[in-house]
Coordinates of C-alpha atoms and ligand atoms in Angstrom, one line a residue:
X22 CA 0.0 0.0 0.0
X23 CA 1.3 3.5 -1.0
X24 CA 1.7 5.5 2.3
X25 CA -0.5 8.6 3.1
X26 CA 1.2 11.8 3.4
X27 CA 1.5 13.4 7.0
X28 CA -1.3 15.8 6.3
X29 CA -3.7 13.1 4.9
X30 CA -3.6 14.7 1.3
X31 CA -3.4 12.3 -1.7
X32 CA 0.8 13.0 -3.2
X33 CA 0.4 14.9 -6.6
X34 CA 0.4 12.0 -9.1
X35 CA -0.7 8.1 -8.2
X36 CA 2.1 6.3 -8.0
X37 CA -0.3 3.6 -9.7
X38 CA -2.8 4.4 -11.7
X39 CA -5.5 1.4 -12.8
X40 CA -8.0 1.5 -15.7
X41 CA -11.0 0.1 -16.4
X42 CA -11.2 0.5 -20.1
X43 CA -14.9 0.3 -21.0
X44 CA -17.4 1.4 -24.0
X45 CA -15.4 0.1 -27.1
X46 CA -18.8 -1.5 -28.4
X47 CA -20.6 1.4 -27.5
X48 CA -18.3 3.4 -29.2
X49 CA -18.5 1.2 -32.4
X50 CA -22.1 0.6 -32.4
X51 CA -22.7 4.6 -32.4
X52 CA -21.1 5.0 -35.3
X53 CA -21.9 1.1 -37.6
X54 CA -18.8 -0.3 -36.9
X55 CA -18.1 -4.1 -35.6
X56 CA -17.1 -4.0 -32.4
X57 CA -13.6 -5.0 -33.1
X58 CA -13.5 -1.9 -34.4
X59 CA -14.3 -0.4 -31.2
X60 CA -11.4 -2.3 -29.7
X61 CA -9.1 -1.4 -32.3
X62 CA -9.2 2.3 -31.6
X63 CA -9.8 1.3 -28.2
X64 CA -5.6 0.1 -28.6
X65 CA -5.5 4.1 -30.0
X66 CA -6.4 5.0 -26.6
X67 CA -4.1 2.8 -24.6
X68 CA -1.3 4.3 -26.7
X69 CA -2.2 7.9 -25.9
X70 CA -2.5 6.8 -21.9
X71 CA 0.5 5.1 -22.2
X72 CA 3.0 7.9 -23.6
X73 CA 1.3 10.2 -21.2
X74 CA 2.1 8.6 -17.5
X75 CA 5.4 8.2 -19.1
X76 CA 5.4 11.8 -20.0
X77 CA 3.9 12.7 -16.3
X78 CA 6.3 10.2 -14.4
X79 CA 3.7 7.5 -13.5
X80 CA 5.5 4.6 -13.0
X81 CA 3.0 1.6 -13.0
X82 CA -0.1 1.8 -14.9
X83 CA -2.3 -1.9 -14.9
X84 CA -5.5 -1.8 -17.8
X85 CA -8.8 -4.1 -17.5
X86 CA -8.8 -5.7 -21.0
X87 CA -10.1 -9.2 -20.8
X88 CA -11.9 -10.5 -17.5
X89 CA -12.4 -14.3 -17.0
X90 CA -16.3 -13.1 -17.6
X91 CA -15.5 -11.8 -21.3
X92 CA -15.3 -15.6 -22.6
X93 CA -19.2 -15.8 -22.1
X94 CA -19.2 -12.6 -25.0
X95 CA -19.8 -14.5 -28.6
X96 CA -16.8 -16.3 -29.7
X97 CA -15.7 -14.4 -33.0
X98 CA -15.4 -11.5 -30.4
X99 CA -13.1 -13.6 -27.6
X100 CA -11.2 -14.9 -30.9
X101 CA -10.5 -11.6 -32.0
X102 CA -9.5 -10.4 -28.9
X103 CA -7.2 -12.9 -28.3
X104 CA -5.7 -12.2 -32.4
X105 CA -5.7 -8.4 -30.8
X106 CA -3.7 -9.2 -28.2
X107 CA -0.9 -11.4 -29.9
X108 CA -0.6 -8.6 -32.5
X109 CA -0.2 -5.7 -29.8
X110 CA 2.6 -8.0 -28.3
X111 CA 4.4 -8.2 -31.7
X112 CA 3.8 -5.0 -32.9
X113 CA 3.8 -2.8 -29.7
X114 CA 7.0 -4.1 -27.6
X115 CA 9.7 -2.4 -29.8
X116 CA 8.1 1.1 -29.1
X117 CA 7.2 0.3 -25.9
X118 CA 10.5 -1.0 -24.8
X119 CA 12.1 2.3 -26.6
X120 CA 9.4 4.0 -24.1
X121 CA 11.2 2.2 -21.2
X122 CA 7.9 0.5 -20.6
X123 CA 8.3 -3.3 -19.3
X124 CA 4.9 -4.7 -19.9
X125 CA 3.5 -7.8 -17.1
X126 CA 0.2 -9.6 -18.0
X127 CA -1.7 -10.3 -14.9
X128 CA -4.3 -13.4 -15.0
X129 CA -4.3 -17.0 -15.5
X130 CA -2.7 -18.2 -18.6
X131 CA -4.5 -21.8 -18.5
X132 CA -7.1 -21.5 -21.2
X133 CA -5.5 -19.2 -23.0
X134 CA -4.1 -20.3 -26.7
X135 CA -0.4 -21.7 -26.3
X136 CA 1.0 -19.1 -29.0
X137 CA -0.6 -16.1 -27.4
X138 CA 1.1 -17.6 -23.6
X139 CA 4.2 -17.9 -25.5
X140 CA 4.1 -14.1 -26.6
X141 CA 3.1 -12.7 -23.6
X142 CA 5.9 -14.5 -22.4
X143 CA 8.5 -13.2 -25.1
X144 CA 7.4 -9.7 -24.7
X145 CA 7.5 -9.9 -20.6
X146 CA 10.9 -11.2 -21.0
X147 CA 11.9 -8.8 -24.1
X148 CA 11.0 -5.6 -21.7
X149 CA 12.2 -6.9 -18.2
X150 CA 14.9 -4.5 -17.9
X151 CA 12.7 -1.4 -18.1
X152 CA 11.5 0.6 -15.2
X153 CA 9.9 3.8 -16.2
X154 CA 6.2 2.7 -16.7
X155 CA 5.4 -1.1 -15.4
X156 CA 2.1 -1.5 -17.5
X157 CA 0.4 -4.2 -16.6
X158 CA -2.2 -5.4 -18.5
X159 CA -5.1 -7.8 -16.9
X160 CA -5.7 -10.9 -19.2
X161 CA -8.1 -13.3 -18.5
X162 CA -7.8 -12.0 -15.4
X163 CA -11.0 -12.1 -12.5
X164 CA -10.1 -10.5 -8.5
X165 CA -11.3 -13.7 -7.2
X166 CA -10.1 -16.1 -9.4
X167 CA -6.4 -14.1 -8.3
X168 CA -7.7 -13.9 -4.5
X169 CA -8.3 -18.3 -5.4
X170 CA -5.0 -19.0 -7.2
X171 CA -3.3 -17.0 -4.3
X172 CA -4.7 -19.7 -1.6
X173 CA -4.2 -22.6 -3.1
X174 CA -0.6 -21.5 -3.7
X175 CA -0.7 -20.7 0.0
X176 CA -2.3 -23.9 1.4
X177 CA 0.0 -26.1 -1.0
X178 CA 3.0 -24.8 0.6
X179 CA 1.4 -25.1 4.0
X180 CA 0.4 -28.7 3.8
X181 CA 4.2 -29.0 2.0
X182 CA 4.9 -27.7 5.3
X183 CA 7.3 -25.1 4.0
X184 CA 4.8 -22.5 5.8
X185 CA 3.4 -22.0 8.7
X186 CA -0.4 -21.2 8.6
X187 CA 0.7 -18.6 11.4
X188 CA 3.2 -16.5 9.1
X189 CA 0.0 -16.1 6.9
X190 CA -0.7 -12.2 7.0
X191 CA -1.4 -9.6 4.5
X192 CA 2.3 -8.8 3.6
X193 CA 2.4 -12.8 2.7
X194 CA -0.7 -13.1 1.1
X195 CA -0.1 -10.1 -1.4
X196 CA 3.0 -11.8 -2.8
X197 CA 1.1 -14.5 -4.3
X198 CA -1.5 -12.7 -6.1
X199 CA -0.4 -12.2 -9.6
X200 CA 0.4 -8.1 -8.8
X201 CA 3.8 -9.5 -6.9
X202 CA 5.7 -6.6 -6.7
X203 CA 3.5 -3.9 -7.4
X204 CA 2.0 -1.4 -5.1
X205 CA -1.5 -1.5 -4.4
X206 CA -3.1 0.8 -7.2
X207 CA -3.9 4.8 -5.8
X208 CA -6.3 5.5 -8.5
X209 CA -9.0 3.8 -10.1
X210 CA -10.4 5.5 -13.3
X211 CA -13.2 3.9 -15.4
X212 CA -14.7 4.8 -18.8
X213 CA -17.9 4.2 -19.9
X214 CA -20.0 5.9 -17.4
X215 CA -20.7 2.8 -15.4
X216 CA -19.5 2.8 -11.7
X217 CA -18.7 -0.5 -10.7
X218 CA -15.1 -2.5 -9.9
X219 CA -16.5 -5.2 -11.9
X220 CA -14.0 -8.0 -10.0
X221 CA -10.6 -5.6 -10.9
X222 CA -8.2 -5.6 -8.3
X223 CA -10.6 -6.5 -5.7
X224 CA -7.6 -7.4 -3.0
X225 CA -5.4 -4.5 -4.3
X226 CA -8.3 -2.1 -4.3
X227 CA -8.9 -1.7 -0.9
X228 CA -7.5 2.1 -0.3
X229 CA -7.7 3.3 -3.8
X230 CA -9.7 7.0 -4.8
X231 CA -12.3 5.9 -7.9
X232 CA -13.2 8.3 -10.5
X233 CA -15.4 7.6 -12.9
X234 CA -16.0 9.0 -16.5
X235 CA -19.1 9.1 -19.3
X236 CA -16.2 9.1 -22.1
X237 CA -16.1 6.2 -23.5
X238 CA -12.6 4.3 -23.7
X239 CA -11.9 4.9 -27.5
X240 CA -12.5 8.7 -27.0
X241 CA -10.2 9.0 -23.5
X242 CA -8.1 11.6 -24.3
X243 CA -5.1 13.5 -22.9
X244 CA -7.4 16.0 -21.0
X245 CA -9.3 13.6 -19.6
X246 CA -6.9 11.9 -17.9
X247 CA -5.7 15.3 -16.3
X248 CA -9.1 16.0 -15.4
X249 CA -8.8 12.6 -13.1
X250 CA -5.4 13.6 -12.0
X251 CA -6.6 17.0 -11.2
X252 CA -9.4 15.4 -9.1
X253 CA -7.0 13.2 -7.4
X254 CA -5.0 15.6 -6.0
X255 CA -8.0 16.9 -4.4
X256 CA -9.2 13.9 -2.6
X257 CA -7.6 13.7 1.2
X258 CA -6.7 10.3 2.2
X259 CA -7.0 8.6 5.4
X260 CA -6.7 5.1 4.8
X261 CA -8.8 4.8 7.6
X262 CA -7.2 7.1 10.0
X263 CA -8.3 11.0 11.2
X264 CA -7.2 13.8 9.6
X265 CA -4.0 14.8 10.6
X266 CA -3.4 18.7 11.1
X267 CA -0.9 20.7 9.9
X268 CA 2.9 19.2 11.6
X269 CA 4.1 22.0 14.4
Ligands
FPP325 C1 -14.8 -3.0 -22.8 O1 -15.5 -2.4 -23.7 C2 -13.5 -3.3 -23.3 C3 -13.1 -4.6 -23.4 C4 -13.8 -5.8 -22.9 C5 -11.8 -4.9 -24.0 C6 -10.8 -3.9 -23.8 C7 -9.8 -4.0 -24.8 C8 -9.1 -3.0 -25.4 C9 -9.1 -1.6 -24.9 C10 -8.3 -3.3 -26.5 C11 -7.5 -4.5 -26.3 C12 -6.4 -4.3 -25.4 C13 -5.3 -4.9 -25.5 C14 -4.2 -4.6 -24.5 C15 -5.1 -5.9 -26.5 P1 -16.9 -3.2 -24.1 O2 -16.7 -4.0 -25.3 O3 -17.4 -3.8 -22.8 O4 -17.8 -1.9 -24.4 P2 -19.3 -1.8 -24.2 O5 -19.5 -1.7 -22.7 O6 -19.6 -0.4 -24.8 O7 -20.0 -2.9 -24.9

């Protein structure tokens, strides 16, 4: 968990910002297109957001863009997700690598295509010595499913007995959820003009400030992003605690 400042004031910029990317069919439909085209200049976007927290020295952005619910959507649109997917990996990684950006894919990998775990693979590996932007992106990814994985990880070393149930706390917990490593998220933004956490992050969620925006994802520009980061700034954050006045 990112630590509050003295006075209980959010810092100026997340440290972690998280995205839920929604409204690429909305988007589409509005205008007779398929909705892979919605998530084609729904990658537009993810480019713009990208270059920016580089630009405004966000170091670890993580994006919502296939939940373990989105294999219920018809299957020409999980396939061409999926070909989405492999293609950013191939196409993206040199310019996101020149970016300093080392990408992580958060989720389970079983039911995934083998070629597609192979390239997230490649790229994770290709970027691993980059650490301006950590963008992680969640893939086939659900809260609880993570929250699941996590404890069966945790009772298998238990009943290996190579851990004692008692040594079970937060700090130990949160190092076997797939966001090893990375701070708990401070923001939350979501497009689309729905307002719910839709299983994102549920564990890592638990302090973060939530905006939420009508935009929909393909249309998320620049400003809008300052417009949440401008509202951030704004919010005071106790983390459960009282305000604490001004230090003597
Ligand atoms: C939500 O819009 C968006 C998704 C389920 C997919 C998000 C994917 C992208 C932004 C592009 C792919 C990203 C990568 C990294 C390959 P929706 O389809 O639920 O929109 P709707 O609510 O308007 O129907």
């Amino acid at each position: 968990m990112s630590a509050p400042s003295m006075n209980g004031q959010a810092p100026s910029l997340p440290r972690h910002l998280a995205i839920i990317m929604d409204g690429n069919g909305r988007w589409a439909v509005r205008r007779g297109l398929s909705r892979h085209e919605g998530h084609e200049m729904g990658i537009e976007a993810l480019r713009r957001v990208v270059r920016a927290c580089v630009a405004r020295g966000i170091p670890y952005l993580t994006v919502y863009a296939f939940s373990t619910e989105n294999w219920e959507r018809p299957a020409d649109e999980v396939a061409a997700l999926m070909r989405l997917l492999d293609r950013v990996l191939i196409e993206e990684v040199d310019e996101l690598a020149a970016q300093g950006v080392r990408v992580r894919v958060l989720g389970r990998r079983k039911g995934l295509p083998e070629d597609l775990v192979a390239r997230i693979e490649q790229a994770c590996q290709k970027t691993a010595g980059n650490d301006r932007l950590i963008l992680s992106v969640a893939w086939n990814y659900g809260g609880r499913a993570e929250i699941v994985d996590a404890a069966q990880a945790i009772a298998r070393e238990a009943a290996a007995g190579r851990l004692d149930p008692e040594a079970i706390n937060e700090t130990l917990f949160a190092e076997y959820l797939y966001t090893a490593g990375l701070p708990d998220p401070d923001l939350v933004i979501r497009t689309g003009g729905e307002f719910r956490i839709s299983n994102f992050l549920l564990w890592q969620v638990a302090y973060a400030e939530f905006w939420a925006t009508p935009v929909l994802w393909p249309d998320f520009s620049e400003r809008d992003l300052d417009e949440a980061l401008e509202a951030y700034r704004h919010r005071s954050r106790r983390f459960g605690r009282v305000e604490v006045g001004p230090q003597p």
